[in-house]
mmCIF file of C-alpha atoms in Angstrom:
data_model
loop_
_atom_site.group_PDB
_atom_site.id
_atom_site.type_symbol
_atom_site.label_atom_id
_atom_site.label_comp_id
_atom_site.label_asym_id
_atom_site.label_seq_id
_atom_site.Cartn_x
_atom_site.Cartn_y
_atom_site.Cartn_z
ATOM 1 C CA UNK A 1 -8.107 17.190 9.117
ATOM 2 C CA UNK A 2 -6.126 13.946 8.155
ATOM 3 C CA UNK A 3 -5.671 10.760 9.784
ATOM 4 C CA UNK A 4 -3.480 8.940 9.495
ATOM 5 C CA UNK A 5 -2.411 5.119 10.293
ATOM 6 C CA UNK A 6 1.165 3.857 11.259
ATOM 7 C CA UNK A 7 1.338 -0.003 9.560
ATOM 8 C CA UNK A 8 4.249 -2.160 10.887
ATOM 9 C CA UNK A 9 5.394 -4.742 9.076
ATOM 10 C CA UNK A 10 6.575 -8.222 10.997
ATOM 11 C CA UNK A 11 8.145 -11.421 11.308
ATOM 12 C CA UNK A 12 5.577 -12.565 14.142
ATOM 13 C CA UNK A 13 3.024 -14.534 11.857
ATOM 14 C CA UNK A 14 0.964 -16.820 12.367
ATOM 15 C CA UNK A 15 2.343 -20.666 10.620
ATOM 16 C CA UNK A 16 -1.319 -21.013 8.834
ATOM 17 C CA UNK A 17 -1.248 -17.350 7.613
ATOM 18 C CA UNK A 18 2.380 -17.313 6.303
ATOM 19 C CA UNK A 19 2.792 -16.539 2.371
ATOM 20 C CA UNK A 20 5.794 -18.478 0.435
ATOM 21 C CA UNK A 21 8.151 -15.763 -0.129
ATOM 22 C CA UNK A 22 11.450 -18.117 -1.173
ATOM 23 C CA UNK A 23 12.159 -21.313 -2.769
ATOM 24 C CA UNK A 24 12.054 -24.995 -1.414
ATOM 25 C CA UNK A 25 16.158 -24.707 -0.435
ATOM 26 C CA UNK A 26 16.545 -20.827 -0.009
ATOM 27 C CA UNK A 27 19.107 -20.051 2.618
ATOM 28 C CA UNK A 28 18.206 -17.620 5.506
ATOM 29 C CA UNK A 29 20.607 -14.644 3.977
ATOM 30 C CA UNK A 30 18.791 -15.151 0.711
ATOM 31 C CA UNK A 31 15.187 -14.561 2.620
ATOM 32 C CA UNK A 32 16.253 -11.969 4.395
ATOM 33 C CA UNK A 33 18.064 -10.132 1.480
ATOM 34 C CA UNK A 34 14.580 -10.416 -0.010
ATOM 35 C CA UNK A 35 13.159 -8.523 2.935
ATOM 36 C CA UNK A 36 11.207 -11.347 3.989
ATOM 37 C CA UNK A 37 11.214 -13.247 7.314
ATOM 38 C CA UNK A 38 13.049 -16.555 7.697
ATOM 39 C CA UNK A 39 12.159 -19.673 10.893
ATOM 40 C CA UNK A 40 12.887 -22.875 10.488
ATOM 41 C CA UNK A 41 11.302 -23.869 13.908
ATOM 42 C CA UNK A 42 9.055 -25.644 12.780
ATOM 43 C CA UNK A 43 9.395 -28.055 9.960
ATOM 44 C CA UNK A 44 5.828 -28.415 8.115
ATOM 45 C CA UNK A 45 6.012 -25.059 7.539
ATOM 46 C CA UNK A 46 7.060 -21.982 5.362
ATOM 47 C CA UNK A 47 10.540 -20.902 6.412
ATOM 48 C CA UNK A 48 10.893 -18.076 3.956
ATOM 49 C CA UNK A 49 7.402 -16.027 4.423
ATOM 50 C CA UNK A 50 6.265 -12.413 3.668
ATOM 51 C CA UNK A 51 5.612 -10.023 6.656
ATOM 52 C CA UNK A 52 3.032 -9.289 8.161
ATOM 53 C CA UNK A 53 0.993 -6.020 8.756
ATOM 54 C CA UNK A 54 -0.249 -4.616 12.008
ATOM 55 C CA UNK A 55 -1.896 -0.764 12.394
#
């Protein structure tokens, strides 16, 4: 018998886990065409970041 595991990718992550996924200046259509998420909420932070995973 196999298991297996749905894994979701997402944009909810945590500002002090986020990984750099864009450049100092990159525009929210460039993140996104990356397939990476994009919030400029808050300022001392990542806006372009890498999803994150959730099973």
């Amino acid at each position: 018998m196999t298991c297996l595991r749905l894994v979701v990718a997402h944009c909810d992550v945590k500002v002090d886990e986020r990984a750099d996924c864009g450049h100092p200046r990159i525009t929210k259509e460039e993140c996104e065409k990356k397939g990476c998420c994009f919030n400029s909420s808050i300022s001392a932070s990542k806006w372009c970041f890498f999803k994150g995973l959730t099973s």
